[in-house]
Amino acid sequence: MAKTKSPKRKLKSVTSEPVVSQANQSSPMAEKPKMAQIEQSTATATTYPRDLFERWVLFLDTLRERADNMIEHQRRGMPPLLDFKYETLLDARHFDRPANYALLRITEIGDDCWDDCVDMAKPPVIVVDPRAGHGPGIGGFKRDSEVGIAMHEGHPVYFVVFFPEPEQGQTLADVHHALRRFVEEIAKRHPDHPPILYGNCQAGWAITLLAADCQGLSGPIVLNGSPLSYWAGEAGTNPMRMMGGLAGGNWAAHMTADLGDGRFDGAWLAQNFENLQPEKAIWDKYAHLLSHIDDERERFLEFERWWNGFYTLSREEILAITENLFIGNKLETGEMRVCDGCTADLRRIQNPIVIFASEGDNITPPTQALGWIPKVYADTDALKAAGQRIVYLINPHVGHLGIFVSASVARLEHRAILESLDEIETLEPGLYEMKIDNPTGDPDCEKPAYSVSFEPREVSEIGEVHPEDALRNVAQVSRTGEAAYDLFLGPWIRAITTPQSAEALRAMHPMRWTRLMFSARYNPWMGVVQAMADSIRPDRAPLPDDDPQLKAEREAIERIGASLGAMRVARDHAIAVLFKALYAPGAGFVNQAKE
């Protein structure tokens, strides 16, 4: 299933000149090597500026192509970006309680169709992508992905997608019931095997709600980079959980949705992700593209197709998400109301849970992926008494998006999880850490070249860093601010907002115009850039990686990135200090809000 890389163009190496002895420097014959050295130095001095100019033109042309891809995707209605053929089985927009979700069946992978790939004796896999600003596809927008690995292993694969716009008045309960019906449909199609549910990022809490509601689930659930414990984290290192408090709580999301005529623009969520590490979002990503334009262009465009497709949520959905999860943390405490007569309780979950997190994930750090366990189960004995099996796997370095889009992660960790689910279901109740021993370091190796073990762990080993008093104060301030906004300011904003004003605000969002400004549709000069790029590509001869000036350029890029990273660390520290001053027990701001 691994992609074959196209061969790189062979680069010319720069040969060194022979050393001329001191005795020969005065002879006429010695002048020729010396002149050759001077000519070569002059050629090198002129070659680097030319290479930089060519790379700059190709860089701008790549941004132009990204903008055109974004426009074309919008014209097509922003369909799911899947690298697989599929058919639609159920469309929840036509349910009695409509929701903008649909259930797909993956029918072909490359040249192989369902009958060639699928072993019906294996349990079906349902992949649910996150609805957190972007569109669906992260679990399958390239061959080496969760979908691709599951198909490669012979599992019937189904994919849950959603559409750009929510249904009128759509609620989390509507989405919940749609997902429930999808799972029931797959269970009917495969009565001998309960489905395996994959929840990516925010989709993790959605399928956890299915397992924790009054009906429950029967098959294993795999949570990839999924936050369930929203108050967990270390002070100064996970600033996202503090930003809601600095914004004053839920009212900011409410006002944004009101200005969007009842729709919350997903571009705001994407911008929040980029603000977490601006040195990577605004510098490293583009600087790396510029310095490696000959190798990185296709990979950059492939990812940006997904990253720049912004979907919306209804006002009811974003308010329920922020109030119950990010600010209220009600899923962990068992206070989240799913629908009339049913409240989610994580203690109800009986099916095995596999949690995949990473130390390099600053959006869902391991503490937020695992911190709910000691809150739900007082100790390991309580977990065993509940008959539950929880297995967690920690990657040491991959970032949040790498959990879903990294080809090496898909070919090793996701494959190892899938191949080990039968063994996980036979484990005795308890908490286990999954260890993958891969001495070759090759993600494509097969068993027994790599091995998987499950090491028993104690619930107390997970630990917890919950500044709960401060975050409870945030929840209290949020409730007060939300009530004040909805009473005094909200009605006026809703009265003056129109579909046209909402669309204008969307168009002016920085996440859109900073991309679209490079399209020839908005910037006629980009047509000149495209023509220049087309003339450069046929005869393009990149400098070798060991060129001194190219190496100096890349070192300067790294230094600038490190400086921006240091500024971000200082910013995060300042956020932590300000948050503590505002919301720590006894803070004046909190006392005034309570009064």
Coordinates of C-alpha atoms in Angstrom, one line a residue:
M1 CA 0.0 0.0 0.0
A2 CA 3.0 2.3 0.2
K3 CA 3.3 5.0 -2.4
T4 CA 6.1 4.8 -4.9
K5 CA 8.1 8.0 -5.0
S6 CA 9.0 9.5 -8.3
P7 CA 12.7 9.5 -8.9
K8 CA 14.4 12.8 -8.1
R9 CA 16.4 14.5 -10.8
K10 CA 20.1 13.8 -10.7
L11 CA 21.9 16.8 -9.5
K12 CA 25.3 17.9 -10.7
S13 CA 28.0 17.9 -8.1
V14 CA 30.5 20.7 -7.7
T15 CA 34.0 19.4 -8.1
S16 CA 36.8 20.9 -6.1
E17 CA 39.9 22.3 -7.8
P18 CA 43.4 20.9 -7.2
V19 CA 45.5 22.8 -4.6
V20 CA 48.2 24.8 -6.2
S21 CA 51.6 24.8 -4.4
Q22 CA 53.2 28.1 -3.4
A23 CA 56.1 27.4 -5.7
N24 CA 54.0 27.2 -8.8
Q25 CA 51.8 30.2 -8.1
S26 CA 54.2 32.5 -10.0
S27 CA 54.5 30.4 -13.2
P28 CA 52.2 31.0 -16.2
M29 CA 50.9 27.5 -16.0
A30 CA 49.8 28.1 -12.4
E31 CA 47.7 31.1 -13.5
K32 CA 45.3 28.7 -15.4
P33 CA 44.0 26.8 -12.3
K34 CA 43.8 30.1 -10.5
M35 CA 41.7 31.7 -13.2
A36 CA 39.5 28.5 -13.2
Q37 CA 38.9 29.0 -9.5
I38 CA 37.9 32.6 -10.0
E39 CA 35.6 31.7 -12.9
Q40 CA 34.0 29.0 -10.8
S41 CA 33.5 31.3 -7.8
T42 CA 31.8 33.8 -10.2
A43 CA 29.6 31.1 -11.6
T44 CA 28.5 30.0 -8.2
A45 CA 27.8 33.6 -7.1
T46 CA 25.5 34.0 -10.1
T47 CA 23.9 30.6 -9.9
Y48 CA 22.5 30.9 -6.4
P49 CA 20.6 34.2 -7.2
R50 CA 19.2 32.6 -10.3
D51 CA 18.2 29.5 -8.4
L52 CA 16.6 31.7 -5.7
F53 CA 14.7 33.6 -8.3
E54 CA 13.4 30.5 -10.0
R55 CA 12.4 29.0 -6.7
W56 CA 10.6 32.2 -5.8
V57 CA 8.6 32.2 -9.1
L58 CA 7.7 28.5 -8.6
F59 CA 6.7 29.2 -5.0
L60 CA 4.3 32.0 -6.0
D61 CA 2.9 29.7 -8.7
T62 CA 2.3 27.0 -6.2
L63 CA 0.3 29.5 -4.1
R64 CA -1.6 30.5 -7.2
E65 CA -2.4 26.8 -7.8
R66 CA -3.5 26.4 -4.2
A67 CA -5.9 29.4 -4.6
D68 CA -7.3 28.0 -7.9
N69 CA -7.8 24.6 -6.3
M70 CA -9.7 26.2 -3.4
I71 CA -12.0 28.1 -5.8
E72 CA -12.6 25.0 -7.9
H73 CA -13.4 22.9 -4.8
Q74 CA -15.9 25.6 -3.7
R75 CA -17.5 25.6 -7.2
R76 CA -18.0 21.8 -7.0
G77 CA -19.8 22.2 -3.6
M78 CA -16.7 21.0 -1.6
P79 CA -17.2 17.2 -1.9
P80 CA -15.3 14.9 0.4
L81 CA -11.6 14.7 -0.5
L82 CA -11.2 10.9 -0.5
D83 CA -8.6 9.1 -2.6
F84 CA -11.0 6.2 -3.0
K85 CA -14.2 5.6 -5.0
Y86 CA -17.4 5.3 -2.9
E87 CA -21.1 5.1 -3.0
T88 CA -23.6 6.8 -0.7
L89 CA -25.7 4.5 1.5
L90 CA -27.6 6.9 3.8
D91 CA -28.0 10.6 3.6
A92 CA -29.1 12.1 6.9
R93 CA -30.4 15.2 5.3
H94 CA -33.5 13.2 4.4
F95 CA -34.1 11.7 7.9
D96 CA -37.0 12.7 10.1
R97 CA -34.5 14.6 12.2
P98 CA -32.2 15.9 9.4
A99 CA -28.5 16.4 9.8
N100 CA -25.9 17.3 7.2
Y101 CA -24.2 13.8 7.4
A102 CA -24.0 10.9 5.1
L103 CA -22.7 7.3 5.2
L104 CA -20.4 6.1 2.4
R105 CA -19.2 2.7 1.4
I106 CA -15.7 2.6 0.0
T107 CA -16.0 0.6 -3.2
E108 CA -12.6 0.8 -4.9
I109 CA -9.0 1.3 -4.0
G110 CA -6.8 2.0 -7.0
D111 CA -7.6 -0.6 -9.5
D112 CA -9.0 -3.0 -7.0
C113 CA -12.7 -3.1 -6.3
W114 CA -14.7 -4.2 -3.2
D115 CA -14.7 -7.9 -4.3
D116 CA -11.0 -7.9 -4.8
C117 CA -10.1 -6.2 -1.5
V118 CA -12.7 -7.2 1.1
D119 CA -12.9 -10.3 3.3
M120 CA -16.4 -10.4 4.6
A121 CA -15.2 -12.6 7.5
K122 CA -13.5 -9.6 9.0
P123 CA -15.4 -6.9 11.0
P124 CA -16.4 -3.7 9.2
V125 CA -14.5 -0.5 10.0
I126 CA -16.4 2.9 10.2
V127 CA -14.1 6.0 10.0
V128 CA -15.7 9.2 11.3
D129 CA -13.8 12.4 10.5
P130 CA -13.8 15.5 12.7
R131 CA -16.1 18.4 12.0
A132 CA -13.9 21.0 13.5
G133 CA -13.6 23.7 10.8
H134 CA -12.5 21.6 7.8
G135 CA -14.3 19.2 5.6
P136 CA -14.2 15.4 5.7
G137 CA -11.3 13.4 4.2
I138 CA -8.4 13.5 6.6
G139 CA -8.9 9.8 7.4
G140 CA -8.7 8.9 3.7
F141 CA -7.5 11.7 1.4
K142 CA -4.4 9.7 0.4
R143 CA -3.7 6.0 -0.1
D144 CA -1.6 5.5 3.0
S145 CA -4.3 6.4 5.5
E146 CA -6.8 4.8 7.9
V147 CA -9.1 3.9 5.1
G148 CA -6.3 2.6 2.9
I149 CA -4.8 0.4 5.7
A150 CA -8.2 -1.0 6.6
M151 CA -8.9 -1.9 3.0
H152 CA -5.4 -3.4 2.6
E153 CA -6.1 -5.6 5.6
G154 CA -9.3 -6.8 4.0
H155 CA -11.9 -5.1 6.2
P156 CA -15.1 -3.7 4.7
V157 CA -14.7 0.1 5.1
Y158 CA -17.4 2.7 5.6
F159 CA -16.8 6.5 5.9
V160 CA -19.0 9.1 7.6
V161 CA -18.9 12.5 5.8
F162 CA -20.7 15.8 6.3
F163 CA -21.7 18.6 4.0
P164 CA -20.5 22.3 4.1
E165 CA -23.7 23.7 5.6
P166 CA -25.8 22.3 8.5
E167 CA -29.5 21.8 8.3
Q168 CA -31.6 24.6 9.7
G169 CA -31.6 24.5 13.5
Q170 CA -29.4 21.4 13.5
T171 CA -28.4 20.2 17.0
L172 CA -25.9 17.8 18.4
A173 CA -28.8 15.5 19.2
D174 CA -29.7 15.4 15.5
V175 CA -26.1 14.5 14.6
H176 CA -26.0 11.9 17.4
H177 CA -29.1 10.1 16.2
A178 CA -27.9 10.2 12.6
L179 CA -24.6 8.5 13.7
R180 CA -26.6 6.0 15.7
R181 CA -28.6 5.1 12.6
F182 CA -25.4 4.7 10.5
V183 CA -24.0 2.2 13.0
E184 CA -27.2 0.3 13.0
E185 CA -27.2 0.1 9.2
I186 CA -23.6 -1.3 9.2
A187 CA -24.6 -3.8 11.9
K188 CA -27.4 -5.1 9.8
R189 CA -25.1 -5.5 6.8
H190 CA -22.5 -7.4 8.9
P191 CA -24.5 -9.3 11.6
D192 CA -21.7 -11.6 12.6
H193 CA -19.2 -8.8 13.5
P194 CA -19.9 -5.6 15.5
P195 CA -18.3 -2.7 13.6
I196 CA -15.0 -1.0 14.6
L197 CA -15.5 2.7 15.0
Y198 CA -12.6 5.1 14.3
G199 CA -13.1 8.6 15.8
N200 CA -10.6 11.2 14.5
C201 CA -10.0 14.3 16.7
Q202 CA -13.4 15.9 17.5
A203 CA -15.2 12.9 16.0
G204 CA -13.8 10.9 19.0
W205 CA -16.1 12.5 21.5
A206 CA -19.0 12.0 19.0
I207 CA -18.5 8.2 18.9
T208 CA -17.8 8.2 22.7
L209 CA -21.2 9.7 23.2
L210 CA -22.7 6.7 21.2
A211 CA -20.9 4.3 23.5
A212 CA -21.8 6.3 26.7
D213 CA -25.5 7.0 26.0
C214 CA -28.4 5.0 27.1
Q215 CA -28.2 2.5 24.2
G216 CA -24.4 2.0 24.0
L217 CA -22.3 0.1 21.4
S218 CA -21.0 -3.4 21.1
G219 CA -17.8 -3.0 19.0
P220 CA -14.4 -1.6 19.9
I221 CA -13.8 2.1 19.5
V222 CA -10.5 3.7 18.4
L223 CA -9.9 7.3 19.5
N224 CA -7.2 9.0 17.5
G225 CA -6.0 12.3 18.9
S226 CA -9.4 12.7 20.6
P227 CA -9.9 15.0 23.6
L228 CA -12.3 13.8 26.2
S229 CA -10.8 15.6 29.2
Y230 CA -10.9 19.2 28.3
W231 CA -9.6 20.7 31.6
A232 CA -6.5 18.5 31.6
G233 CA -3.1 19.9 30.7
E234 CA 0.0 21.5 32.0
A235 CA 0.1 25.2 32.8
G236 CA 1.9 27.2 30.1
T237 CA 2.1 24.4 27.6
N238 CA -1.5 23.9 26.4
P239 CA -2.8 27.4 26.0
M240 CA -5.9 26.4 23.9
R241 CA -7.9 25.4 27.0
M242 CA -7.2 28.9 28.5
M243 CA -8.1 30.9 25.4
G244 CA -11.9 30.5 26.1
G245 CA -11.4 32.0 29.5
L246 CA -9.5 35.0 28.1
A247 CA -12.2 35.6 25.6
G248 CA -14.8 35.7 28.3
G249 CA -16.4 32.3 27.6
N250 CA -19.2 31.2 25.4
W251 CA -20.6 34.6 24.4
A252 CA -17.8 35.1 21.8
A253 CA -18.8 32.0 19.9
H254 CA -22.4 33.0 20.2
M255 CA -21.8 36.4 18.7
T256 CA -19.7 35.0 15.9
A257 CA -22.5 32.6 15.0
D258 CA -25.0 35.5 15.2
L259 CA -22.9 37.6 12.8
G260 CA -22.8 34.5 10.5
D261 CA -26.6 34.5 10.3
G262 CA -26.9 31.5 12.5
R263 CA -23.8 29.8 11.1
F264 CA -20.4 29.5 12.8
D265 CA -17.6 29.8 10.2
G266 CA -15.1 26.9 10.5
A267 CA -12.3 29.2 9.3
W268 CA -12.2 30.6 12.9
L269 CA -11.4 27.1 14.2
A270 CA -8.8 26.6 11.6
Q271 CA -7.2 29.9 12.5
N272 CA -7.2 28.9 16.2
F273 CA -5.2 25.8 15.2
E274 CA -2.7 27.9 13.3
N275 CA -2.4 30.4 16.2
L276 CA -1.2 27.6 18.5
Q277 CA 2.1 27.4 16.7
P278 CA 2.4 30.4 14.4
E279 CA 6.1 29.7 13.7
K280 CA 5.0 26.6 11.8
A281 CA 1.8 28.0 10.3
I282 CA 3.1 31.3 9.0
W283 CA 6.8 30.6 8.6
D284 CA 8.1 27.0 8.6
K285 CA 5.5 25.7 6.2
Y286 CA 6.1 28.3 3.6
A287 CA 9.9 28.6 4.1
H288 CA 10.2 24.9 3.7
L289 CA 8.2 25.0 0.5
L290 CA 10.4 27.7 -0.9
S291 CA 13.7 26.0 -0.1
H292 CA 12.4 22.6 -1.3
I293 CA 10.0 23.7 -4.1
D294 CA 11.2 20.9 -6.5
D295 CA 10.2 18.1 -4.1
E296 CA 7.5 19.6 -1.9
R297 CA 5.1 21.2 -4.3
E298 CA 2.7 18.2 -4.8
R299 CA 2.7 17.2 -1.1
F300 CA 1.9 20.8 -0.2
L301 CA -1.0 21.1 -2.7
E302 CA -2.4 17.7 -1.6
F303 CA -2.6 18.7 2.0
E304 CA -3.8 22.3 1.3
R305 CA -6.8 21.0 -0.6
W306 CA -8.2 19.7 2.6
W307 CA -6.8 22.3 5.0
N308 CA -8.4 25.2 3.1
G309 CA -11.9 23.8 2.8
F310 CA -13.9 25.5 5.6
Y311 CA -17.2 24.1 6.7
T312 CA -19.7 25.7 9.0
L313 CA -21.6 24.6 12.2
S314 CA -25.0 25.7 13.3
R315 CA -25.4 28.2 16.1
E316 CA -27.0 25.5 18.3
E317 CA -24.1 23.1 17.6
I318 CA -21.2 25.4 18.4
L319 CA -22.9 26.7 21.6
A320 CA -23.5 23.1 22.8
I321 CA -19.9 22.1 22.0
T322 CA -18.3 25.0 23.8
E323 CA -20.7 25.0 26.8
N324 CA -20.6 21.2 27.4
L325 CA -17.1 20.3 26.3
F326 CA -14.5 23.0 26.0
I327 CA -15.7 25.2 28.9
G328 CA -18.0 23.0 30.9
N329 CA -16.1 19.7 30.6
K330 CA -19.4 17.9 31.2
L331 CA -18.6 14.7 29.3
E332 CA -15.9 13.7 31.8
T333 CA -18.1 14.5 34.8
G334 CA -21.2 12.7 33.4
E335 CA -23.3 15.8 33.1
M336 CA -23.6 16.1 29.3
R337 CA -27.2 15.7 28.2
V338 CA -27.5 13.8 25.0
C339 CA -31.2 14.1 24.4
D340 CA -34.5 14.0 26.4
G341 CA -34.2 11.5 29.2
C342 CA -30.5 10.5 28.5
T343 CA -27.3 11.8 29.9
A344 CA -23.9 10.4 28.7
D345 CA -22.0 8.4 31.4
L346 CA -18.6 7.1 30.5
R347 CA -19.0 4.4 33.1
R348 CA -21.6 2.8 30.8
I349 CA -19.0 2.0 28.1
Q350 CA -18.4 -1.7 28.0
N351 CA -16.7 -2.1 24.7
P352 CA -12.9 -2.0 24.5
I353 CA -11.4 1.5 24.0
V354 CA -8.1 2.1 22.2
I355 CA -6.6 5.6 22.6
F356 CA -3.9 6.8 20.2
A357 CA -2.2 10.0 21.3
S358 CA 1.2 11.7 20.8
E359 CA 3.6 13.7 22.9
G360 CA 4.1 16.0 20.0
D361 CA 0.3 16.9 19.8
N362 CA -0.3 20.4 21.2
I363 CA -4.0 20.3 20.3
T364 CA -4.9 17.0 22.0
P365 CA -2.0 16.2 24.3
P366 CA -2.0 12.8 26.0
T367 CA -3.3 14.4 29.2
Q368 CA -6.5 15.4 27.4
A369 CA -6.8 12.1 25.7
L370 CA -6.3 10.1 28.9
G371 CA -7.1 12.4 31.8
W372 CA -10.7 11.3 32.0
I373 CA -9.7 7.7 33.1
P374 CA -8.8 8.6 36.7
K375 CA -11.9 10.8 36.9
V376 CA -14.2 8.0 35.9
Y377 CA -12.5 5.2 37.7
A378 CA -11.1 5.9 41.2
D379 CA -8.4 3.2 40.8
T380 CA -7.4 0.2 38.7
D381 CA -9.6 -2.1 40.8
A382 CA -12.7 0.0 39.9
L383 CA -11.8 -0.2 36.2
K384 CA -11.4 -4.0 36.4
A385 CA -14.7 -4.3 38.4
A386 CA -16.5 -2.5 35.6
G387 CA -15.2 -5.1 33.2
Q388 CA -13.6 -2.5 31.0
R389 CA -10.5 -2.8 28.8
I390 CA -8.7 0.5 27.9
V391 CA -5.5 0.4 25.8
Y392 CA -3.5 3.4 25.0
L393 CA -0.6 4.0 22.5
I394 CA 1.6 7.1 22.8
N395 CA 3.7 8.2 19.8
P396 CA 6.8 10.2 21.1
H397 CA 6.9 13.0 18.5
V398 CA 4.3 13.2 15.7
G399 CA 2.1 16.3 15.7
H400 CA -1.7 16.4 15.8
L401 CA -2.3 16.2 12.1
G402 CA 0.4 13.6 11.7
I403 CA -1.7 11.2 13.7
F404 CA -4.1 11.2 10.7
V405 CA -2.1 12.2 7.6
S406 CA 1.4 10.7 8.2
A407 CA 2.0 7.8 5.9
S408 CA 4.5 6.1 8.2
V409 CA 2.0 6.4 11.1
A410 CA -0.7 4.8 9.0
R411 CA 1.5 2.0 7.9
L412 CA 2.7 1.1 11.4
E413 CA 0.6 2.4 14.3
H414 CA -2.8 2.3 12.6
R415 CA -2.0 -1.1 11.0
A416 CA -0.8 -2.4 14.4
I417 CA -3.9 -1.3 16.1
L418 CA -6.2 -2.9 13.5
E419 CA -4.3 -6.1 13.5
S420 CA -4.3 -6.3 17.4
L421 CA -8.0 -5.7 18.0
D422 CA -8.8 -9.4 18.3
E423 CA -6.1 -9.7 21.0
I424 CA -7.3 -6.6 22.8
E425 CA -10.8 -8.1 23.1
T426 CA -9.3 -11.1 24.8
L427 CA -7.4 -9.2 27.4
E428 CA -8.4 -9.3 31.0
P429 CA -10.2 -6.1 32.2
G430 CA -7.8 -3.4 33.1
L431 CA -5.6 -0.6 31.7
Y432 CA -2.8 -1.4 29.3
E433 CA -0.2 0.5 27.4
M434 CA 0.4 -0.8 23.9
K435 CA 4.0 -1.1 22.9
I436 CA 5.2 -1.6 19.3
D437 CA 8.7 -3.0 18.9
N438 CA 10.0 -2.3 15.4
P439 CA 13.8 -2.8 15.4
T440 CA 14.1 -2.3 11.7
G441 CA 12.4 1.2 11.8
D442 CA 10.6 0.3 8.6
P443 CA 6.9 1.2 8.8
D444 CA 6.2 -1.3 5.9
C445 CA 7.6 -4.3 7.7
E446 CA 5.3 -7.2 8.4
K447 CA 4.9 -9.4 11.5
P448 CA 7.0 -10.9 13.0
A449 CA 9.6 -8.1 12.0
Y450 CA 7.6 -5.9 14.4
S451 CA 5.9 -7.1 17.6
V452 CA 3.1 -5.7 19.8
S453 CA 2.8 -6.1 23.5
F454 CA 0.3 -4.9 26.1
E455 CA 1.9 -3.8 29.4
P456 CA -0.5 -3.5 32.4
R457 CA -0.7 -0.1 33.9
E458 CA -2.2 1.5 37.0
V459 CA -4.8 4.2 36.7
S460 CA -2.8 6.2 39.2
E461 CA 0.2 6.2 36.7
I462 CA -1.8 8.4 34.3
G463 CA -1.7 11.3 36.7
E464 CA -3.7 14.4 36.3
V465 CA -3.0 18.1 36.0
H466 CA -6.4 19.7 36.4
P467 CA -6.4 23.4 37.6
E468 CA -10.1 22.8 38.2
D469 CA -10.8 25.7 40.5
A470 CA -9.7 28.2 37.9
L471 CA -11.5 26.4 35.1
R472 CA -14.7 26.2 37.2
N473 CA -14.4 29.9 37.6
V474 CA -14.2 30.2 33.8
A475 CA -17.4 28.2 33.4
Q476 CA -19.1 30.5 35.9
V477 CA -17.9 33.7 34.2
S478 CA -19.0 32.1 30.8
R479 CA -22.5 31.5 32.0
T480 CA -22.8 35.0 33.3
G481 CA -21.4 36.6 30.1
E482 CA -23.6 34.4 27.9
A483 CA -26.7 35.4 29.7
A484 CA -25.8 39.1 29.5
Y485 CA -25.0 38.8 25.8
D486 CA -28.2 36.9 24.9
L487 CA -30.3 39.4 26.9
F488 CA -28.8 42.8 25.8
L489 CA -26.6 42.5 22.7
G490 CA -27.6 39.3 20.9
P491 CA -31.1 40.4 19.8
W492 CA -29.7 43.5 18.1
I493 CA -27.0 41.6 16.2
R494 CA -29.5 39.0 15.1
A495 CA -31.8 41.8 13.9
I496 CA -29.3 43.6 11.7
T497 CA -27.5 40.5 10.3
T498 CA -28.5 39.3 6.8
P499 CA -27.4 36.5 4.6
Q500 CA -25.5 39.0 2.5
S501 CA -23.6 40.5 5.5
A502 CA -22.8 37.0 6.8
E503 CA -21.3 36.1 3.4
A504 CA -19.3 39.3 3.3
L505 CA -17.8 38.5 6.7
R506 CA -16.9 35.0 5.5
A507 CA -15.2 36.4 2.4
M508 CA -13.1 38.9 4.5
H509 CA -11.9 36.2 6.9
P510 CA -8.0 36.1 6.8
M511 CA -7.9 32.4 6.3
R512 CA -9.7 33.0 3.0
W513 CA -8.3 36.2 1.5
T514 CA -4.7 35.4 2.3
R515 CA -5.1 32.3 0.1
L516 CA -7.4 33.7 -2.6
M517 CA -5.2 36.8 -3.2
F518 CA -2.8 34.6 -5.2
S519 CA -5.4 33.5 -7.7
A520 CA -5.4 35.2 -11.1
R521 CA -9.1 35.7 -10.7
Y522 CA -8.4 38.3 -8.0
N523 CA -4.8 39.2 -8.9
P524 CA -4.1 39.6 -12.6
W525 CA -0.3 39.6 -12.0
M526 CA -0.5 35.9 -11.1
G527 CA -1.0 35.2 -14.8
V528 CA 2.5 36.6 -15.4
V529 CA 3.8 34.4 -12.6
Q530 CA 2.2 31.3 -14.2
A531 CA 3.7 32.1 -17.6
M532 CA 7.2 32.5 -16.0
A533 CA 6.8 29.3 -14.0
D534 CA 5.8 27.4 -17.2
S535 CA 9.0 28.6 -18.9
I536 CA 11.2 27.8 -15.9
R537 CA 10.1 24.2 -15.2
P538 CA 11.4 22.5 -18.5
D539 CA 15.0 23.6 -17.9
R540 CA 15.0 23.8 -14.1
A541 CA 18.3 22.5 -12.7
P542 CA 18.3 22.8 -8.9
L543 CA 21.4 23.6 -6.9
P544 CA 22.8 20.6 -5.0
D545 CA 21.9 20.4 -1.3
D546 CA 25.5 20.9 -0.3
D547 CA 25.8 24.3 -2.1
P548 CA 27.2 26.7 0.5
Q549 CA 24.8 29.5 -0.1
L550 CA 21.8 27.2 -0.1
K551 CA 23.0 25.7 3.2
A552 CA 23.3 29.2 4.6
E553 CA 19.8 30.1 3.4
R554 CA 18.3 27.0 5.2
E555 CA 20.3 27.7 8.3
A556 CA 18.9 31.3 8.4
I557 CA 15.4 29.9 7.9
E558 CA 15.9 27.6 10.9
R559 CA 17.2 30.5 13.0
I560 CA 14.2 32.6 12.2
G561 CA 11.8 29.7 12.9
A562 CA 13.5 29.2 16.3
S563 CA 13.2 32.9 17.1
L564 CA 9.5 32.8 16.3
G565 CA 9.1 29.6 18.4
A566 CA 10.8 31.4 21.4
M567 CA 8.3 34.3 21.0
R568 CA 5.4 31.8 21.0
V569 CA 6.7 30.2 24.2
A570 CA 6.9 33.6 25.8
R571 CA 3.3 34.3 24.6
D572 CA 2.1 31.1 26.0
H573 CA 3.7 31.9 29.3
A574 CA 2.1 35.3 29.4
I575 CA -1.3 33.7 28.7
A576 CA -0.8 31.3 31.6
V577 CA 0.1 34.2 33.9
L578 CA -2.8 36.4 32.8
F579 CA -5.2 33.4 33.1
K580 CA -4.0 32.7 36.6
A581 CA -4.4 36.4 37.6
L582 CA -8.0 36.5 36.3
Y583 CA -9.3 33.1 37.3
A584 CA -7.3 31.6 40.1
P585 CA -9.2 31.2 43.3
G586 CA -9.5 34.6 45.0
A587 CA -8.9 36.6 41.8
G588 CA -10.7 39.9 41.8
F589 CA -12.2 39.4 38.3
V590 CA -13.8 36.1 39.5
N591 CA -15.2 37.7 42.6
Q592 CA -16.8 40.5 40.7
A593 CA -18.4 38.0 38.2
K594 CA -19.8 36.0 41.1
E595 CA -21.2 39.1 42.7

